[in-house]
Short mmCIF file of C-alpha atoms in Angstrom, two decimals:
data_model
loop_
_atom_site.label_atom_id
_atom_site.label_comp_id
_atom_site.label_asym_id
_atom_site.label_seq_id
_atom_site.Cartn_x
_atom_site.Cartn_y
_atom_site.Cartn_z
CA MET Y 12 -29.99 19.15 -9.31
CA ARG Y 13 -27.05 16.81 -8.94
CA GLY Y 14 -24.69 16.89 -11.71
CA THR Y 15 -25.97 19.87 -13.26
CA VAL Y 16 -24.61 23.56 -13.43
CA PRO Y 17 -26.23 26.93 -14.87
CA ASP Y 18 -25.10 27.98 -18.27
CA GLY Y 19 -25.72 31.47 -17.81
CA HIS Y 20 -29.06 31.88 -19.45
CA GLY Y 21 -31.24 30.38 -16.78
CA ARG Y 22 -30.73 26.80 -18.04
CA THR Y 23 -29.04 24.02 -16.61
CA VAL Y 24 -26.29 21.60 -18.37
CA LYS Y 25 -25.51 18.34 -17.31
CA ILE Y 26 -22.54 17.50 -16.17
CA THR Y 27 -21.55 13.90 -17.63
CA PRO Y 28 -19.37 11.53 -15.77
CA GLU Y 29 -16.50 12.11 -18.00
CA ARG Y 30 -16.62 15.75 -17.38
CA LYS Y 31 -16.61 15.11 -13.52
CA VAL Y 32 -13.62 12.82 -13.75
CA TYR Y 33 -11.86 15.51 -15.56
CA ILE Y 34 -12.58 18.02 -13.25
CA LEU Y 35 -11.61 15.83 -10.37
CA GLY Y 36 -8.66 14.61 -11.86
CA THR Y 37 -7.55 18.23 -12.46
CA THR Y 38 -8.41 19.20 -8.70
CA LEU Y 39 -6.56 16.30 -7.53
CA CYS Y 40 -3.03 17.22 -9.78
CA VAL Y 41 -3.17 20.63 -8.25
CA ALA Y 42 -3.59 19.60 -4.90
CA LEU Y 43 -0.85 16.97 -4.95
CA THR Y 44 1.57 19.19 -6.58
CA ILE Y 45 0.99 21.70 -4.00
CA CYS Y 46 1.46 18.74 -1.48
CA SER Y 47 4.95 18.05 -3.31
CA ARG Y 48 6.08 21.48 -2.66
CA ASN Y 49 5.52 21.41 0.95
CA PHE Y 50 6.91 17.77 1.28
CA GLY Y 51 10.18 19.26 3.56
CA ASP Y 52 7.64 20.30 5.90
CA ARG Y 53 5.87 16.78 6.14
CA GLY Y 54 2.85 16.82 8.43
CA GLY Y 55 2.82 20.74 8.43
CA PRO Y 56 -0.35 23.00 7.72
CA TYR Y 57 0.16 23.48 3.78
CA PHE Y 58 1.17 19.77 3.31
CA MET Y 59 -1.77 18.50 5.27
CA ALA Y 60 -4.29 20.77 3.87
CA SER Y 61 -3.49 19.80 0.32
CA LEU Y 62 -3.27 16.30 0.96
CA THR Y 63 -6.32 16.32 2.63
CA LEU Y 64 -8.22 17.95 -0.12
CA ALA Y 65 -6.55 15.21 -2.21
CA GLY Y 66 -7.79 12.37 -0.25
CA ILE Y 67 -11.68 13.86 -0.42
CA VAL Y 68 -11.43 14.37 -4.16
CA TYR Y 69 -9.89 10.89 -4.60
CA LEU Y 70 -13.09 9.60 -2.61
CA LEU Y 71 -15.33 11.71 -4.95
CA ALA Y 72 -13.46 9.95 -7.79
CA ILE Y 73 -14.03 6.55 -6.36
CA ARG Y 74 -17.76 7.18 -6.28
CA GLU Y 75 -17.72 8.06 -10.03
CA PHE Y 76 -15.58 5.02 -11.05
CA PHE Y 77 -17.93 2.85 -9.26
CA ALA Y 78 -21.12 4.27 -10.48
CA THR Y 79 -20.28 3.94 -14.09
CA PRO Y 80 -19.82 0.82 -15.60
CA ARG Y 81 -17.60 2.03 -18.56
CA PHE Y 82 -15.62 5.08 -19.50
CA SER Y 83 -13.89 5.77 -22.74
CA ARG Y 84 -10.33 4.84 -23.31
CA ARG Y 85 -9.71 8.77 -23.51
CA VAL Y 86 -10.65 9.16 -19.92
CA VAL Y 87 -8.37 6.01 -19.02
CA VAL Y 88 -5.19 7.73 -20.83
CA ILE Y 89 -5.84 11.34 -19.65
CA GLY Y 90 -6.17 9.94 -15.86
CA LEU Y 91 -2.78 8.01 -16.36
CA VAL Y 92 -1.24 11.32 -17.63
CA LEU Y 93 -2.12 13.38 -14.80
CA ALA Y 94 -1.17 10.60 -12.34
CA ALA Y 95 2.18 10.70 -14.19
CA ALA Y 96 2.46 14.46 -13.84
CA TRP Y 97 2.04 14.46 -9.97
CA ASN Y 98 4.22 11.64 -9.45
CA ILE Y 99 6.84 13.74 -11.60
CA ALA Y 100 6.35 16.31 -8.99
CA PHE Y 101 6.93 14.23 -5.96
CA LEU Y 102 9.92 12.44 -7.44
CA ARG Y 103 11.93 15.47 -7.98
CA VAL Y 104 11.75 16.55 -4.22
CA PRO Y 105 14.51 14.75 -2.09
CA ALA Y 106 13.30 12.09 0.56
CA GLY Y 107 12.90 13.14 3.75
CA PRO Y 108 16.57 13.09 5.90
CA ASP Y 109 15.21 9.94 8.30
CA ASP Y 110 13.18 8.18 5.56
CA ASP Y 111 13.78 4.39 5.13
CA ILE Y 112 15.24 4.68 1.59
CA HIS Y 113 18.44 5.75 3.08
CA ARG Y 114 18.62 2.52 4.95
CA TYR Y 115 17.82 0.69 1.37
CA VAL Y 116 20.86 2.50 -0.01
CA TRP Y 117 23.01 1.45 2.78
CA ASP Y 118 21.93 -2.15 2.72
CA GLY Y 119 22.61 -2.20 -1.13
CA ARG Y 120 26.04 -0.78 -0.54
CA LEU Y 121 26.91 -3.14 2.02
CA GLN Y 122 25.90 -6.13 -0.09
CA ARG Y 123 28.34 -4.87 -3.16
CA LEU Y 124 30.99 -4.13 -0.70
CA GLY Y 125 30.82 -7.92 0.46
CA TYR Y 126 29.19 -7.18 4.03
CA ASN Y 127 26.15 -8.85 5.43
CA PRO Y 128 23.47 -6.22 6.04
CA TYR Y 129 22.01 -8.73 8.68
CA LEU Y 130 25.08 -8.24 10.75
CA VAL Y 131 26.64 -4.82 10.26
CA ILE Y 132 25.06 -2.14 12.69
CA PRO Y 133 25.28 1.19 10.82
CA SER Y 134 26.68 3.36 13.87
CA ASP Y 135 29.43 0.88 14.29
CA PRO Y 136 32.64 3.15 14.60
CA ALA Y 137 34.44 0.18 12.53
CA VAL Y 138 32.10 0.75 9.50
CA LYS Y 139 32.24 4.65 9.52
CA GLY Y 140 34.39 4.61 6.26
CA LEU Y 141 31.41 2.90 4.56
CA HIS Y 142 29.03 5.59 4.79
CA THR Y 143 28.18 7.98 2.04
CA ALA Y 144 26.58 11.48 2.40
CA GLU Y 145 23.29 9.82 1.82
CA THR Y 146 23.64 7.05 4.59
CA ARG Y 147 25.46 8.81 7.31
CA ASN Y 148 22.17 9.77 9.00
CA LEU Y 149 19.82 6.94 8.15
CA ASN Y 150 17.25 6.22 11.12
CA ASN Y 151 17.82 3.26 13.64
CA PRO Y 152 21.48 3.43 13.50
CA ASP Y 153 21.97 1.16 16.31
CA LEU Y 154 20.27 -1.81 14.34
CA PRO Y 155 20.84 -4.04 11.62
CA SER Y 156 18.68 -4.21 8.65
CA PRO Y 157 15.13 -5.78 9.26
CA TYR Y 158 14.33 -6.35 5.66
CA PRO Y 159 13.68 -9.91 3.98
CA PRO Y 160 16.14 -11.29 1.30
CA GLY Y 161 13.85 -10.53 -1.61
CA ALA Y 162 13.98 -6.78 -0.72
CA GLN Y 163 17.86 -7.12 0.08
CA LEU Y 164 18.53 -8.22 -3.57
CA PHE Y 165 16.23 -5.35 -4.83
CA PHE Y 166 18.35 -3.08 -3.04
CA ARG Y 167 21.56 -4.50 -4.28
CA ALA Y 168 20.09 -4.76 -7.97
CA VAL Y 169 19.08 -1.20 -8.18
CA THR Y 170 22.22 0.42 -6.43
CA ALA Y 171 24.39 -1.45 -8.69
CA ILE Y 172 23.12 0.46 -11.36
CA HIS Y 173 23.13 3.76 -9.44
CA GLU Y 174 23.82 4.23 -5.91
CA SER Y 175 21.46 7.16 -4.78
CA THR Y 176 17.94 7.69 -3.27
CA PHE Y 177 17.01 8.96 -6.46
CA ALA Y 178 17.64 5.88 -8.39
CA LEU Y 179 15.58 3.86 -5.94
CA LYS Y 180 12.77 6.24 -6.10
CA VAL Y 181 12.73 5.97 -9.85
CA ALA Y 182 13.00 2.14 -9.41
CA PHE Y 183 9.77 2.48 -7.33
CA VAL Y 184 7.76 4.61 -9.48
CA THR Y 185 8.72 2.15 -12.35
CA CYS Y 186 7.20 -0.58 -10.19
CA GLU Y 187 4.08 1.79 -9.61
CA PHE Y 188 3.55 2.21 -13.15
CA ALA Y 189 3.87 -1.61 -13.93
CA ILE Y 190 1.35 -2.35 -11.59
CA VAL Y 191 -0.83 -0.18 -13.91
CA PHE Y 192 -0.26 -2.10 -16.96
CA VAL Y 193 -0.66 -5.62 -15.24
CA LEU Y 194 -4.07 -4.37 -13.51
CA LEU Y 195 -5.35 -3.18 -17.03
CA ASP Y 196 -4.64 -6.85 -18.10
CA VAL Y 197 -6.51 -8.31 -15.15
CA LEU Y 198 -9.28 -5.94 -15.55
CA ARG Y 199 -9.55 -6.73 -19.29
CA CYS Y 200 -9.27 -10.54 -18.62
CA THR Y 201 -12.16 -10.33 -16.00
CA GLY Y 202 -14.54 -8.00 -17.93
CA LYS Y 203 -14.19 -5.04 -15.62
CA GLY Y 204 -13.97 -1.33 -17.08
CA ALA Y 205 -10.16 -0.22 -17.53
CA HIS Y 206 -11.26 2.64 -15.78
CA LEU Y 207 -10.96 1.18 -12.57
CA VAL Y 208 -7.11 1.32 -13.01
CA LEU Y 209 -7.55 4.77 -11.77
CA ALA Y 210 -8.64 3.50 -8.42
CA PHE Y 211 -5.41 2.22 -8.07
CA ALA Y 212 -3.07 5.37 -9.92
CA TRP Y 213 -5.24 8.10 -8.24
CA ASN Y 214 -4.51 7.22 -4.63
CA PRO Y 215 -2.62 10.07 -2.87
CA LEU Y 216 -0.80 7.52 -0.98
CA LEU Y 217 1.25 6.69 -3.81
CA ALA Y 218 2.43 9.91 -4.53
CA VAL Y 219 3.60 10.55 -1.10
CA GLU Y 220 4.96 7.18 -0.33
CA VAL Y 221 6.30 5.84 -3.42
CA ALA Y 222 7.35 8.78 -5.59
CA GLY Y 223 8.13 10.77 -2.63
CA SER Y 224 9.53 9.02 0.42
CA GLY Y 225 10.20 5.49 -1.69
CA HIS Y 226 9.06 2.82 0.02
CA ILE Y 227 10.19 -1.03 -1.07
CA ASP Y 228 6.18 -2.03 -0.10
CA ILE Y 229 5.24 -1.02 -3.84
CA VAL Y 230 7.75 -3.95 -5.11
CA GLY Y 231 5.80 -6.44 -3.10
CA ALA Y 232 2.32 -5.17 -4.37
CA LEU Y 233 3.79 -5.29 -8.00
CA LEU Y 234 4.60 -9.09 -7.30
CA LEU Y 235 1.00 -9.69 -5.71
CA VAL Y 236 -0.67 -8.17 -8.98
CA VAL Y 237 1.71 -10.25 -11.15
CA SER Y 238 0.47 -13.35 -9.00
CA ALA Y 239 -3.11 -12.53 -9.16
CA ALA Y 240 -2.79 -11.75 -13.13
CA ALA Y 241 -1.08 -15.26 -13.27
CA LEU Y 242 -3.92 -17.21 -11.45
CA VAL Y 243 -6.45 -15.22 -13.82
CA ARG Y 244 -4.69 -16.71 -16.78
CA ARG Y 245 -4.28 -20.18 -15.10
CA TRP Y 246 -0.50 -19.89 -14.99
CA ARG Y 247 -0.02 -21.64 -11.80
CA ALA Y 248 3.65 -21.78 -11.31
CA THR Y 249 4.07 -18.03 -12.16
CA ALA Y 250 1.47 -17.36 -9.55
CA GLY Y 251 3.08 -19.54 -6.89
CA VAL Y 252 6.56 -18.12 -7.44
CA ALA Y 253 5.22 -14.32 -7.61
CA LEU Y 254 3.53 -14.73 -4.25
CA GLY Y 255 6.69 -16.57 -2.69
CA LEU Y 256 8.67 -13.53 -4.11
CA ALA Y 257 6.29 -11.04 -2.61
CA ILE Y 258 6.59 -12.43 1.01
CA ALA Y 259 10.30 -12.31 0.70
CA VAL Y 260 9.81 -8.49 0.10
CA LYS Y 261 7.85 -8.34 3.45
CA PHE Y 262 5.99 -11.05 5.32
CA LEU Y 263 2.71 -9.34 5.48
CA PRO Y 264 1.29 -11.73 2.29
CA VAL Y 265 1.87 -14.71 4.01
CA VAL Y 266 -1.59 -14.41 5.36
CA LEU Y 267 -2.84 -14.91 1.55
CA LEU Y 268 -1.74 -18.77 1.60
CA PRO Y 269 -5.21 -20.04 1.96
CA LEU Y 270 -6.56 -18.28 -1.00
CA TYR Y 271 -4.12 -20.38 -3.26
CA TRP Y 272 -5.35 -23.67 -1.98
CA LYS Y 273 -6.15 -25.87 -4.71
CA ARG Y 274 -5.69 -22.93 -7.10
CA VAL Y 275 -2.04 -23.85 -7.42
CA ARG Y 276 -0.45 -27.34 -7.63
CA ILE Y 277 1.64 -28.76 -4.94
CA ARG Y 278 4.73 -28.62 -7.21
CA ASP Y 279 4.04 -25.12 -7.91
CA ALA Y 280 3.97 -24.47 -4.06
CA ALA Y 281 7.37 -26.51 -3.65
CA LEU Y 282 8.99 -24.50 -6.48
CA ALA Y 283 7.81 -21.26 -4.90
CA ALA Y 284 9.19 -22.17 -1.42
CA ALA Y 285 12.61 -23.52 -3.02
CA VAL Y 286 13.10 -19.98 -4.69
CA VAL Y 287 12.44 -18.12 -1.59
CA ALA Y 288 14.84 -20.27 0.36
CA LEU Y 289 17.37 -19.88 -2.25
CA LEU Y 290 16.91 -15.99 -1.68
CA TYR Y 291 18.41 -16.57 1.79
CA LEU Y 292 21.36 -18.35 0.66
CA PRO Y 293 23.73 -15.26 0.24
CA PHE Y 294 22.89 -14.26 3.97
CA LEU Y 295 23.02 -17.32 5.87
CA ASN Y 296 25.36 -16.76 9.21
CA HIS Y 297 26.79 -19.94 10.44
CA GLY Y 298 23.86 -21.75 8.88
CA ARG Y 299 21.27 -19.89 10.63
CA ILE Y 300 18.54 -18.13 8.85
CA PRO Y 301 18.91 -14.34 9.30
CA ILE Y 302 16.34 -11.95 10.37
CA GLY Y 303 18.44 -8.82 11.51
CA SER Y 304 16.38 -6.51 13.75
CA LEU Y 305 13.10 -7.81 12.85
CA GLY Y 306 12.51 -9.37 16.21
CA ILE Y 307 13.28 -6.10 18.13
CA TYR Y 308 11.01 -4.27 15.63
CA MET Y 309 8.03 -6.43 16.40
CA GLN Y 310 8.96 -6.65 20.09
CA SER Y 311 9.70 -2.48 20.62
CA PHE Y 312 8.17 -0.59 17.65
CA ARG Y 313 4.83 1.12 18.11
CA PHE Y 314 2.71 3.30 15.79
CA ASN Y 315 -0.77 3.66 15.04
CA GLY Y 316 -2.09 0.50 16.39
CA PRO Y 317 -4.79 0.92 18.65
CA MET Y 318 -6.05 -2.41 18.93
CA PHE Y 319 -2.95 -4.01 19.51
CA ALA Y 320 -1.93 -1.17 22.20
CA MET Y 321 -5.10 -2.02 24.18
CA LEU Y 322 -4.51 -5.57 23.98
CA GLU Y 323 -0.72 -5.68 25.10
CA ARG Y 324 -2.07 -4.63 28.38
CA VAL Y 325 -3.30 -8.07 29.10
CA ALA Y 326 -0.98 -10.29 26.75
CA ALA Y 327 2.47 -10.41 25.33
CA PRO Y 328 3.46 -8.76 22.14
CA GLN Y 329 4.48 -12.22 20.54
CA LEU Y 330 1.28 -13.67 21.33
CA LEU Y 331 -0.59 -10.44 19.70
CA ILE Y 332 1.43 -10.57 16.52
CA GLY Y 333 0.56 -14.31 16.42
CA LEU Y 334 -3.39 -13.33 16.69
CA ALA Y 335 -2.70 -10.69 14.04
CA VAL Y 336 -1.16 -13.13 11.58
CA LEU Y 337 -4.14 -15.64 12.58
CA GLY Y 338 -6.73 -12.97 11.79
CA GLY Y 339 -5.50 -12.63 8.27
CA PHE Y 340 -5.41 -16.54 7.81
CA LEU Y 341 -8.92 -16.95 9.23
CA THR Y 342 -10.09 -13.98 6.94
CA ALA Y 343 -8.48 -15.66 3.89
CA ILE Y 344 -9.72 -19.12 4.60
CA TRP Y 345 -13.52 -17.61 4.96
CA LEU Y 346 -12.96 -15.55 1.63
CA ARG Y 347 -11.55 -18.98 -0.06
CA SER Y 348 -14.70 -20.95 0.98
CA LYS Y 349 -17.37 -18.01 0.31
CA ALA Y 350 -15.85 -17.20 -3.24
CA PRO Y 351 -15.07 -20.55 -5.16
CA ALA Y 352 -14.02 -18.38 -8.36
CA TRP Y 353 -11.00 -16.20 -8.30
CA SER Y 354 -11.08 -12.49 -7.16
CA GLY Y 355 -8.39 -10.43 -7.05
CA ASP Y 356 -10.07 -8.23 -4.49
CA ALA Y 357 -10.17 -10.80 -1.79
CA LEU Y 358 -6.55 -10.18 -1.50
CA ALA Y 359 -6.80 -6.82 0.12
CA TRP Y 360 -9.22 -7.95 3.09
CA PRO Y 361 -6.62 -10.28 4.80
CA MET Y 362 -3.78 -8.07 4.53
CA ALA Y 363 -6.26 -5.32 5.95
CA ALA Y 364 -7.36 -7.63 8.71
CA SER Y 365 -3.79 -8.28 10.01
CA LEU Y 366 -2.66 -4.75 9.77
CA LEU Y 367 -5.82 -3.55 12.05
CA CYS Y 368 -4.15 -5.97 14.65
CA ALA Y 369 -0.62 -5.05 14.20
CA PRO Y 370 1.57 -3.05 16.18
CA VAL Y 371 2.94 -0.69 13.69
CA VAL Y 372 0.43 0.73 11.06
CA TYR Y 373 2.71 3.25 9.01
CA PRO Y 374 0.87 5.01 6.08
CA TRP Y 375 2.84 2.96 3.48
CA TYR Y 376 1.68 -0.43 4.63
CA LEU Y 377 -1.35 0.23 2.98
CA LEU Y 378 0.52 0.22 -0.60
CA TRP Y 379 -0.13 -3.65 -0.48
CA LEU Y 380 -3.73 -3.07 -0.61
CA LEU Y 381 -3.85 -0.44 -3.28
CA PRO Y 382 -4.14 -2.74 -6.45
CA PHE Y 383 -6.87 -4.60 -5.18
CA LEU Y 384 -9.45 -1.82 -4.48
CA THR Y 385 -11.36 -1.90 -7.58
CA SER Y 386 -14.92 -2.72 -6.37
CA ALA Y 387 -17.68 -1.50 -3.89
CA PRO Y 388 -16.95 -4.11 -1.15
CA THR Y 389 -13.50 -2.77 -0.52
CA THR Y 390 -15.12 0.57 0.37
CA PRO Y 391 -13.93 0.56 3.98
CA ILE Y 392 -10.25 -0.13 3.11
CA ILE Y 393 -10.57 2.66 0.55
CA PHE Y 394 -11.73 4.90 3.19
CA TRP Y 395 -8.67 3.60 5.47
CA THR Y 396 -6.20 4.74 2.59
CA VAL Y 397 -7.54 8.36 3.04
CA SER Y 398 -8.49 8.55 6.78
CA ILE Y 399 -4.73 7.69 7.46
CA ILE Y 400 -3.86 10.84 6.31
CA PRO Y 401 -4.09 12.72 9.91
CA THR Y 402 -1.30 10.47 11.00
CA TYR Y 403 1.10 12.32 8.87
CA VAL Y 404 0.96 15.51 11.50
CA VAL Y 405 3.32 13.07 13.66
CA TRP Y 406 6.20 14.27 11.46
CA HIS Y 407 5.63 17.49 11.94
CA LEU Y 408 5.05 17.27 15.75
CA ARG Y 409 8.30 15.57 16.25
CA THR Y 410 10.13 18.64 14.84
CA LEU Y 411 8.34 20.74 17.35
CA GLY Y 412 9.99 18.34 20.14
CA ARG Y 413 6.93 16.31 20.54
CA PRO Y 414 6.91 12.30 21.22
CA TRP Y 415 6.62 10.05 18.12
CA LEU Y 416 2.69 9.16 19.21
CA VAL Y 417 -0.28 9.49 16.88
CA PRO Y 418 -2.48 11.97 18.90
CA GLY Y 419 -5.76 10.39 20.06
CA TRP Y 420 -8.01 12.44 17.96
CA ALA Y 421 -6.06 11.15 14.57
CA MET Y 422 -6.48 7.63 15.40
CA LEU Y 423 -10.39 8.50 16.45
CA LEU Y 424 -10.92 9.86 13.03
CA GLU Y 425 -8.72 7.40 10.90
CA TYR Y 426 -10.45 4.23 12.43
CA GLY Y 427 -13.81 5.72 12.73
CA CYS Y 428 -14.14 6.51 9.36
CA VAL Y 429 -13.33 2.82 8.46
CA ALA Y 430 -15.92 1.66 11.10
CA GLY Y 431 -18.43 4.40 9.57
CA ALA Y 432 -17.69 3.24 5.88
CA GLY Y 433 -18.20 -0.46 7.07
CA ALA Y 434 -21.50 0.24 9.17
CA MET Y 435 -22.89 2.30 5.82
CA ILE Y 436 -22.08 -0.89 3.55
CA ALA Y 437 -23.79 -3.36 6.20
CA LEU Y 438 -26.80 -0.85 6.27
CA ARG Y 439 -27.08 -0.91 2.59
CA ARG Y 440 -27.07 -4.63 2.40
CA ALA Y 441 -29.82 -5.08 5.06
CA MET Y 442 -32.00 -2.65 3.31
CA ARG Y 443 -31.62 -4.38 -0.12
CA ARG Y 444 -32.39 -7.73 1.89
CA ALA Y 445 -35.32 -6.28 3.42
CA ALA Y 446 -36.77 -4.53 0.24
CA PRO Y 447 -37.82 -7.91 -1.45
CA ASP Y 448 -39.42 -9.03 1.83
CA ALA Y 449 -41.54 -6.05 2.13
CA GLN Y 450 -42.73 -6.32 -1.69
CA VAL Y 451 -43.75 -10.11 -0.83
CA ALA Y 452 -45.48 -8.78 2.22
CA SER Y 453 -47.10 -6.30 0.53
CA SER Y 454 -48.44 -8.40 -2.52
CA VAL Y 455 -49.89 -10.84 0.19
CA GLU Y 456 -51.87 -8.17 1.68
CA LEU Y 457 -53.36 -7.24 -1.72
#
């Protein structure tokens, strides 16, 4: 019998949804703590086993969150305390030797020393003396920075306080918990259960990619959540500026612009554009807008993008990247016309559509989607945040001398799960639509 356990006297005791959440949360905490202790062998057997278990437990927790309209405040508080515990476990682990966070430290250091990170190449012998122990072996040393100015100024601000990967990781975890508090406000204003904040806080990707590796994407996600919260409260200028700042961290949320049509005023949009333009001023080079190695990144980097890989055989990369952006725009336009009322959940789908067609889909890119996965229609994306876990095996395979390629079985499992979740939702909707028709037919026969 579902939801019951024997009590030792031949009787059954019902397990309440609250108890299920406590059991799942405790299991998740144990799994992620074990995962953190094996973080040095990312993609290795112990890391993969514990992270996979965490992903499965997370999906079971999601089912409970969506099936239960309300949980007590105690459940939310205990759930967030557990999340803090496993975040601390990952925070204490050093970042990987080739994680992007070392580039963040380098970019922040360059700015404070008066250099332009879009022009300086880390491997240039002329700047050898500028390196520290944490920046000497950063990845892709033959390329300048690809990160937009919003990210650059964040690097500079944090490294001005303390120049280390640990300081940046602390800043990123702080952004993660800031998202929690803003989400709680949004859920309260929209009449949803506060427990849905755990759908965000319990996602295993947060522990690995924010507290563990430390990625700037969580800063952009925070700005997007602030923008959504501002729209809920009709603070349109704040909503526009926050969206602009999110785009200035990474360009992915540019596909969300149609969702803001007629929800912010023209003057709000102009203010947002002016703020973004001001962020570029410190980095201008002879009047040119800097992009660093972004062009090379889009032209040459490939990871976990099967759709892009298939289409690249018949079309140029620039065209395909344009199509990926167009796909996100069209998704946003469709959602804007379908749902006149504002829905924060709609922010996830346009970005997911673009990522599905992108040349590079690293696990941390999905951090942008996590705050908006608080309803059943986003189930395929929720599955994606778990089914992407097998791609971590690439890190382990590289230590064995294998190429930097996602195995075919991993991509099949990853995207097959997403397609299966989508098909399941479509089938359920079709069955619901067919049920009233069947009832009408039955009443006519009678």
